[in-house]
PDB file of C-alpha atoms in Angstrom:
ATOM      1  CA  UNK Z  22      -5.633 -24.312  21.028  1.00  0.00           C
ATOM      2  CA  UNK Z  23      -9.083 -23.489  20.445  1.00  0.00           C
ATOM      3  CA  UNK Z  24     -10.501 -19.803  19.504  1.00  0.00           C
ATOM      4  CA  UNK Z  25     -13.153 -18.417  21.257  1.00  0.00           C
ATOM      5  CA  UNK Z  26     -15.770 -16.847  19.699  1.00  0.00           C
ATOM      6  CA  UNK Z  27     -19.336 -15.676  20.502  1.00  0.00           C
ATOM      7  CA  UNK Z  28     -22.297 -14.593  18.528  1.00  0.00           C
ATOM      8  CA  UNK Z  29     -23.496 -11.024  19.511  1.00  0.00           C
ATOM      9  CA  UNK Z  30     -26.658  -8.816  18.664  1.00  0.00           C
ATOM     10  CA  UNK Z  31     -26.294  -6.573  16.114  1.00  0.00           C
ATOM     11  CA  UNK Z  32     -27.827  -3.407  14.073  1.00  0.00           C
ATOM     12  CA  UNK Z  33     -27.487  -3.564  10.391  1.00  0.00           C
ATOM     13  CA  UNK Z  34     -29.808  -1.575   7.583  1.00  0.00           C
ATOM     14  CA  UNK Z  35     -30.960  -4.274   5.717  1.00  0.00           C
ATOM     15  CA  UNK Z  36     -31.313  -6.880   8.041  1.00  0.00           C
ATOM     16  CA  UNK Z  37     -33.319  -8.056  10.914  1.00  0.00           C
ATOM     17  CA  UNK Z  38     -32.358  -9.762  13.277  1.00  0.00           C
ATOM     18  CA  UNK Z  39     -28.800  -9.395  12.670  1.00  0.00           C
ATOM     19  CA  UNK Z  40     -25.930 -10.427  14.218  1.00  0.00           C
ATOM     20  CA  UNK Z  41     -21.894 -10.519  14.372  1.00  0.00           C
ATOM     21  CA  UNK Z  42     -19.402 -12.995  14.802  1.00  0.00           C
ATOM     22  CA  UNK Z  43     -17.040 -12.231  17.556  1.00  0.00           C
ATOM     23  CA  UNK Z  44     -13.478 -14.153  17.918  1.00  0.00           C
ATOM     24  CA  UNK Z  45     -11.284 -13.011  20.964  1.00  0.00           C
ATOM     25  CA  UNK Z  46      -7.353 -12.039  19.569  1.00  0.00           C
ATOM     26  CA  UNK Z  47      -5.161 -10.644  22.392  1.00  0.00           C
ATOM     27  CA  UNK Z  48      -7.301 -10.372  25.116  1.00  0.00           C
ATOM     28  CA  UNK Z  49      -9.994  -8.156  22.789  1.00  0.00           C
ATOM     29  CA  UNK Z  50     -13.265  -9.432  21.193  1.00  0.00           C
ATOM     30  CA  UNK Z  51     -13.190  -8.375  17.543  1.00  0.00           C
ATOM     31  CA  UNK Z  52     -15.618  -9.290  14.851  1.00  0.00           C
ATOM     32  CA  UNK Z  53     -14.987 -11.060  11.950  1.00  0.00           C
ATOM     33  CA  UNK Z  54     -18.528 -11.270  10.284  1.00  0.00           C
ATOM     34  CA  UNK Z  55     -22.057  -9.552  10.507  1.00  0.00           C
ATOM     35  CA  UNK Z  56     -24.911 -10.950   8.912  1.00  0.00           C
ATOM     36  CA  UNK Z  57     -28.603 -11.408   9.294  1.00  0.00           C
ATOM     37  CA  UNK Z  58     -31.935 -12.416   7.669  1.00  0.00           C
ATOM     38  CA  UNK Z  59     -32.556  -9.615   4.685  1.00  0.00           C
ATOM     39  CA  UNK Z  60     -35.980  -7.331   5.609  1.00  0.00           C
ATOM     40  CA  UNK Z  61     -38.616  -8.414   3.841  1.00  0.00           C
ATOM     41  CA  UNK Z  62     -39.446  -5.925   2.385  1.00  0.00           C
ATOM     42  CA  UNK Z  63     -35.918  -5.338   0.088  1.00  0.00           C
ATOM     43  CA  UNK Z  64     -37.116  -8.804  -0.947  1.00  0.00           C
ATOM     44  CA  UNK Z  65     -40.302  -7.912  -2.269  1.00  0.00           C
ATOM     45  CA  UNK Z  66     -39.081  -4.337  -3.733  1.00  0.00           C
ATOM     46  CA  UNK Z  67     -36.721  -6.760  -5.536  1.00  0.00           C
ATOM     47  CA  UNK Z  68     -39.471  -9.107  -6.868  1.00  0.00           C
ATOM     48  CA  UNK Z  69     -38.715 -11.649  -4.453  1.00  0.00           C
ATOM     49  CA  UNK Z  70     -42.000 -12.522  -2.958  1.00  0.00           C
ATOM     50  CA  UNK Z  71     -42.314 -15.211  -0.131  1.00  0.00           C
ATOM     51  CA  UNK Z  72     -38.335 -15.893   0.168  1.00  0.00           C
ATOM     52  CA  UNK Z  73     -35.695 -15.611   3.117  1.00  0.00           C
ATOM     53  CA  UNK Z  74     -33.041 -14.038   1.992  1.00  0.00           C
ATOM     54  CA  UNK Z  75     -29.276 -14.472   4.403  1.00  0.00           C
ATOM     55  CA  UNK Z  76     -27.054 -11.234   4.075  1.00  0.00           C
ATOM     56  CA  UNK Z  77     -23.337 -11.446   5.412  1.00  0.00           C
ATOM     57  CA  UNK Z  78     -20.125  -9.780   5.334  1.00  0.00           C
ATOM     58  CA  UNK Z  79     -16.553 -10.681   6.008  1.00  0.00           C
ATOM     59  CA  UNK Z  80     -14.549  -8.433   8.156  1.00  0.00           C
ATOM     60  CA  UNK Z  81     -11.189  -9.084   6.032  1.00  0.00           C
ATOM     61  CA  UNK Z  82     -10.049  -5.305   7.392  1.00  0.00           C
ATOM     62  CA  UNK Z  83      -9.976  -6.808  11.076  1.00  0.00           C
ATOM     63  CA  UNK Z  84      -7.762  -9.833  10.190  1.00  0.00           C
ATOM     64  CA  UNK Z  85      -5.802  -7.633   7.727  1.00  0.00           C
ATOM     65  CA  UNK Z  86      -4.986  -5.168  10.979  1.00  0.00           C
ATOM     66  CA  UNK Z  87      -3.968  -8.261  13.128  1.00  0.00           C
ATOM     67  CA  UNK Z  88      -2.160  -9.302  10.213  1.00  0.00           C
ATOM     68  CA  UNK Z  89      -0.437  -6.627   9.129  1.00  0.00           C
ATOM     69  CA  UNK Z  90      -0.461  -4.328  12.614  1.00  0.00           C
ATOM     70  CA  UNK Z  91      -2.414  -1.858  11.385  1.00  0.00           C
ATOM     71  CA  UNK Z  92      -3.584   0.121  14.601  1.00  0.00           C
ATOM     72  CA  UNK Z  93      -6.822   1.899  12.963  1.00  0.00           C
ATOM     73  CA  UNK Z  94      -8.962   0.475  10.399  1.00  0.00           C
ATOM     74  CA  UNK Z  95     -10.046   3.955   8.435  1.00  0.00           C
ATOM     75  CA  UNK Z  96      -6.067   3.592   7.282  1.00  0.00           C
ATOM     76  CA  UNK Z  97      -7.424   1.316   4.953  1.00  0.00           C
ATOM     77  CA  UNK Z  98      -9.781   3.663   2.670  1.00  0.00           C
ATOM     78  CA  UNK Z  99      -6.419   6.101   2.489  1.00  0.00           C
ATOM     79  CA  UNK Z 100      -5.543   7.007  -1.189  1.00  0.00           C
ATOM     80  CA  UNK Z 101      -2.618   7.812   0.481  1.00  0.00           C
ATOM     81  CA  UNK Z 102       0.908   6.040  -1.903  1.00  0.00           C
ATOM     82  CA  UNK Z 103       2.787   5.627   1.233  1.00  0.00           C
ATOM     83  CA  UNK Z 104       0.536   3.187   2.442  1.00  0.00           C
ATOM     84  CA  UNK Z 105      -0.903   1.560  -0.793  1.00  0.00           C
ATOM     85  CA  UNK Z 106       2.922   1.174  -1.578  1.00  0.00           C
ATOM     86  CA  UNK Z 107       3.254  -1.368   1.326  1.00  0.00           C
ATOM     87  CA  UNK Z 108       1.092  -3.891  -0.250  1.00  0.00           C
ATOM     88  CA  UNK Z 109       2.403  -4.349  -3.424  1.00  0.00           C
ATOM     89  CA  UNK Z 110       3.870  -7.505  -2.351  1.00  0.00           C
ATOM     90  CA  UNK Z 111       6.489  -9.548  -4.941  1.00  0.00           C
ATOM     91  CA  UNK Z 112       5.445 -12.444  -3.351  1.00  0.00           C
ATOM     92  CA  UNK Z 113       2.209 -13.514  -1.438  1.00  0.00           C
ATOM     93  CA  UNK Z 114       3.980 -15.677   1.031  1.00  0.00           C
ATOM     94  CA  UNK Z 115       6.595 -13.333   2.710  1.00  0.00           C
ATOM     95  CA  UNK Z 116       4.851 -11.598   5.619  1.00  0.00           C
ATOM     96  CA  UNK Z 117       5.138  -7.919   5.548  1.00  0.00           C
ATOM     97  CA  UNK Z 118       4.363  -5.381   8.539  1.00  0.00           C
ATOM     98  CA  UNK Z 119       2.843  -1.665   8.829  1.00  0.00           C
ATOM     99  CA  UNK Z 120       4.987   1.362   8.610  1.00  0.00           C
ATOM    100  CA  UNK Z 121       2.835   4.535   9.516  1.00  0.00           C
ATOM    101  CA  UNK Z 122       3.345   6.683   6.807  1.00  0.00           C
ATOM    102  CA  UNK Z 123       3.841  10.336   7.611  1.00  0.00           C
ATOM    103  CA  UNK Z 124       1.022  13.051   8.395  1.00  0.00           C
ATOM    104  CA  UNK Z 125       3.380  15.531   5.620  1.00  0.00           C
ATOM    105  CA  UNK Z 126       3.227  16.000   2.515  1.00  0.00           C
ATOM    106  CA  UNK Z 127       4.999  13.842  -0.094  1.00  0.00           C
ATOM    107  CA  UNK Z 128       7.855  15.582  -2.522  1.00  0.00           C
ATOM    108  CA  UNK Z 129       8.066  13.864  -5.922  1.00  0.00           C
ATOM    109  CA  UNK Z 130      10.637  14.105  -8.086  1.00  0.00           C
ATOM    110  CA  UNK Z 131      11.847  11.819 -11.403  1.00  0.00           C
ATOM    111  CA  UNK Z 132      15.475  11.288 -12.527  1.00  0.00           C
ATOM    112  CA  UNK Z 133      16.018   9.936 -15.808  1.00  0.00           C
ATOM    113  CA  UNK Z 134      19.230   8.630 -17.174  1.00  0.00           C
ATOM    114  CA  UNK Z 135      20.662   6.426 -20.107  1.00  0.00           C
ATOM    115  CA  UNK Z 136      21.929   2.913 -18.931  1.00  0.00           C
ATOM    116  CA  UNK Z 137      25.953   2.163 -19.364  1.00  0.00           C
ATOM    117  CA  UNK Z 138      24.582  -1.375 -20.803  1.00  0.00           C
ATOM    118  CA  UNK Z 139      20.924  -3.090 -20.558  1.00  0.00           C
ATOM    119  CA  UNK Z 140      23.353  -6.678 -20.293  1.00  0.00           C
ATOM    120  CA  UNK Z 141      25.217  -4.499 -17.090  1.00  0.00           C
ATOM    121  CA  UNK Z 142      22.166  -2.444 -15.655  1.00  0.00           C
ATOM    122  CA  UNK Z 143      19.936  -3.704 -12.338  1.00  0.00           C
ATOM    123  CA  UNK Z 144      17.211  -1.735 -11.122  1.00  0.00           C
ATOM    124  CA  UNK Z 145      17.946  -3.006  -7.738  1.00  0.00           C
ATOM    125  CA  UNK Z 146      20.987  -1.631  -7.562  1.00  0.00           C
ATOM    126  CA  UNK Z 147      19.370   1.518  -8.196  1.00  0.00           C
ATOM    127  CA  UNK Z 148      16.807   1.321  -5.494  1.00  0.00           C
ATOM    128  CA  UNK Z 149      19.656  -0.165  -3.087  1.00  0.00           C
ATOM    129  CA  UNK Z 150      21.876   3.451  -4.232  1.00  0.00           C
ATOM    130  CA  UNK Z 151      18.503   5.799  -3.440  1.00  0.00           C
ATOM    131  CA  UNK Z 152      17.790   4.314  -0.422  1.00  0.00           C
ATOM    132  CA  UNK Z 153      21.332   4.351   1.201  1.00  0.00           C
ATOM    133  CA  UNK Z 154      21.820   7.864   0.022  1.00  0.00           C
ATOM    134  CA  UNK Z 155      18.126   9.450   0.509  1.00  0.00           C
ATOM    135  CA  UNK Z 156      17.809   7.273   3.496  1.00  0.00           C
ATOM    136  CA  UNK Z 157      14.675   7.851   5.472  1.00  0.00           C
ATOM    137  CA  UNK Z 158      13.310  10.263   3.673  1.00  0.00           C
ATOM    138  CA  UNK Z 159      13.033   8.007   0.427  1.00  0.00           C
ATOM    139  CA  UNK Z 160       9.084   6.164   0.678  1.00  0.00           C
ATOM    140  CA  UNK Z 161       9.195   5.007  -2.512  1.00  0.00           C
ATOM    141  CA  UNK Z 162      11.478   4.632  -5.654  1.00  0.00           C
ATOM    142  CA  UNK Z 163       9.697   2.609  -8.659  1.00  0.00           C
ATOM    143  CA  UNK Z 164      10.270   2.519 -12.326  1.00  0.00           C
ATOM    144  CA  UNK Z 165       7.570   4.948 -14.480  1.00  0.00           C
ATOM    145  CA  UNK Z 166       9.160   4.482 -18.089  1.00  0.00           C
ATOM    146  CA  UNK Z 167      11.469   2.704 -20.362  1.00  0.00           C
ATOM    147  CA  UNK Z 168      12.738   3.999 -23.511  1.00  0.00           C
ATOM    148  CA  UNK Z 169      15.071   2.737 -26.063  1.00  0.00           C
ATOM    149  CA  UNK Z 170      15.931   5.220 -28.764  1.00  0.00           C
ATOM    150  CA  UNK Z 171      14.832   4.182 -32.516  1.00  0.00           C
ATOM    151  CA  UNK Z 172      18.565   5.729 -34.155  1.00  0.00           C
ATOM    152  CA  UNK Z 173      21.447   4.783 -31.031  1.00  0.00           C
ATOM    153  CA  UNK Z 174      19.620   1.639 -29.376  1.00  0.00           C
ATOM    154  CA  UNK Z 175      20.591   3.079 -26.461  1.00  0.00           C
ATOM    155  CA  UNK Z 176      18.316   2.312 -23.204  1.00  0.00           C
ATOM    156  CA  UNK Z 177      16.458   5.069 -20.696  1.00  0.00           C
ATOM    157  CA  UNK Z 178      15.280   4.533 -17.709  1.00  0.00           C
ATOM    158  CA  UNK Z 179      13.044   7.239 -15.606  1.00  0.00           C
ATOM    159  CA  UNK Z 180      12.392   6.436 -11.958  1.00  0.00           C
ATOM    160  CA  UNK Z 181      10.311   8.283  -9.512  1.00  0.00           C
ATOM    161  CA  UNK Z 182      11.176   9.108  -6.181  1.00  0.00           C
ATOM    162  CA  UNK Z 183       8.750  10.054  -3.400  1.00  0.00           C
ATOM    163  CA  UNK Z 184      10.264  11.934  -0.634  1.00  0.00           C
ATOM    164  CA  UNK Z 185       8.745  12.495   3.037  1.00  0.00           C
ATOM    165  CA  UNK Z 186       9.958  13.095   6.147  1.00  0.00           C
ATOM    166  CA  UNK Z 187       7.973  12.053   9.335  1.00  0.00           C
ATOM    167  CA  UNK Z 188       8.778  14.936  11.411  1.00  0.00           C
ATOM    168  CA  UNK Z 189       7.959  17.903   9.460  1.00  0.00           C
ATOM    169  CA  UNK Z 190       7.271  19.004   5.302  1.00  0.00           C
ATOM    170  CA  UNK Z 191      10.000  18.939   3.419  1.00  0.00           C
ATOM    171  CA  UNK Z 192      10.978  21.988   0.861  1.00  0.00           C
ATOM    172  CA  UNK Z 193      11.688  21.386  -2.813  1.00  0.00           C
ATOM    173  CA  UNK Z 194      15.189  22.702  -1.957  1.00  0.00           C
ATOM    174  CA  UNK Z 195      15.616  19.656   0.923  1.00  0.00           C
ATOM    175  CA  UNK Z 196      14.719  17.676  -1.492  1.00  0.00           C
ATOM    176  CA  UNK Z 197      16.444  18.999  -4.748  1.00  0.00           C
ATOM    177  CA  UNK Z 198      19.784  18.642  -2.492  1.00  0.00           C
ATOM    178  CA  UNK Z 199      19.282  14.978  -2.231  1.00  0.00           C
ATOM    179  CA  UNK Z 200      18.155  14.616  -5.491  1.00  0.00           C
ATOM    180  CA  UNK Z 201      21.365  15.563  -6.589  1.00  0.00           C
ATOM    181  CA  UNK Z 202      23.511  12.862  -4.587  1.00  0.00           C
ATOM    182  CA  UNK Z 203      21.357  10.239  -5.949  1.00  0.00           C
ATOM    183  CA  UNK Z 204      22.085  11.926  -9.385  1.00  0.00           C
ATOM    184  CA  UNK Z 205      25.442  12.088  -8.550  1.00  0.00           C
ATOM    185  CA  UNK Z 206      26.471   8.784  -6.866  1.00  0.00           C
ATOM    186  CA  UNK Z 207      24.181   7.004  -9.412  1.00  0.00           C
ATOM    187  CA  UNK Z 208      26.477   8.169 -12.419  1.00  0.00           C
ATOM    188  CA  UNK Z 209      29.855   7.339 -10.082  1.00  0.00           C
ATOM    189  CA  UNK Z 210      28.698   3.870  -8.893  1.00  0.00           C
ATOM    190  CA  UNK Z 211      26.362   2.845 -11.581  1.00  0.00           C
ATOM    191  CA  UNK Z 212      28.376   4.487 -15.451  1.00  0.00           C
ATOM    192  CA  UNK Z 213      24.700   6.135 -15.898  1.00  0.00           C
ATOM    193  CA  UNK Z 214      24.419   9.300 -17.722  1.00  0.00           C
ATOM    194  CA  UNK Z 215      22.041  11.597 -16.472  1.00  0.00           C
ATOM    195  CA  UNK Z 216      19.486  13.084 -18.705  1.00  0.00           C
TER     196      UNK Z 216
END
């Protein structure tokens, strides 16, 4: 199958003409590249005296939202965790998809506790335990510290939790209740001892 694409007129600052690089996904034209032949006059401000100079720039965000289904492009200068969190892939080849992340605020709280036995203890069975009791409200569980004690040997782990709900904010006591059952069923299931 071949792609279409088309070469369109463009504005740019520093370039004239200028131009972008069109390819047609789904029925919509989107562009993938804008360059142009740098004014002459950045050249010579630069020391550049009778030079062309070729400006371009990838549009990664456009095949990133195709990729990824990511319906607006501004998502991607968020600071937000939520959806920086998404992209933290384990490995490069496994193709991940958008969540929209919540318009509320996010509720973080840390649980530390003393492993049973580093030889016994996996973090995924952690995560697995906060996300089957926090369910949807959990957006994120990852590992902040380690600690092994210099007199017992004994191991510490403290993980952070970020709550959210989609539907509306979340109080500290909402999320102080399921705090607890992931305290709780984390000592039952796992032989932690809570700190």
């Amino acid at each position: 199958m071949k792609t279409q694409c088309r070469w369109v007129p463009a504005y740019f600052p520093f370039t004239q003409p200028s131009w972008e690089l069109e390819v047609l996904l789904d029925g919509r034209w989107v562009e993938i590249l804008g360059c142009g032949i740098v004014q002459q006059r950045i050249l010579e401000t630069a020391g550049v005296k009778a030079k062309v100079g070729w400006a371009f720039g990838l549009g990664l965000e456009r095949w990133a939202m195709k990729l990824y289904d990511i319906p607006d492009i501004r998502i991607f200068w968020s600071r937000d965790s939520g959806f920086l969190s998404q992209f933290k892939f384990e490995d490069s080849n496994t193709l991940y998809k958008y969540k929209r992340v919540s318009a509320y605020p996010q509720c973080t709280n840390d649980i530390s506790f003393w492993l049973p036995s580093a030889a016994t203890f996996d973090s995924n069975d952690f995560y697995d335990l906060v996300r089957q009791v926090g369910g949807d409200i959990v957006e994120q569980v990852s590992l902040v510290d380690e600690f092994k004690h210099p007199k017992t040997g004994r191991t510490s782990h403290c993980y952070r939790i970020v709550y959210r709900h989609m539907e509306k904010t979340l109080t500290q006591e909402e999320v102080n209740v399921v705090h607890r059952a992931i305290a709780a069923t984390a000592t039952a299931e796992l032989a932690v001892t809570v700190r």
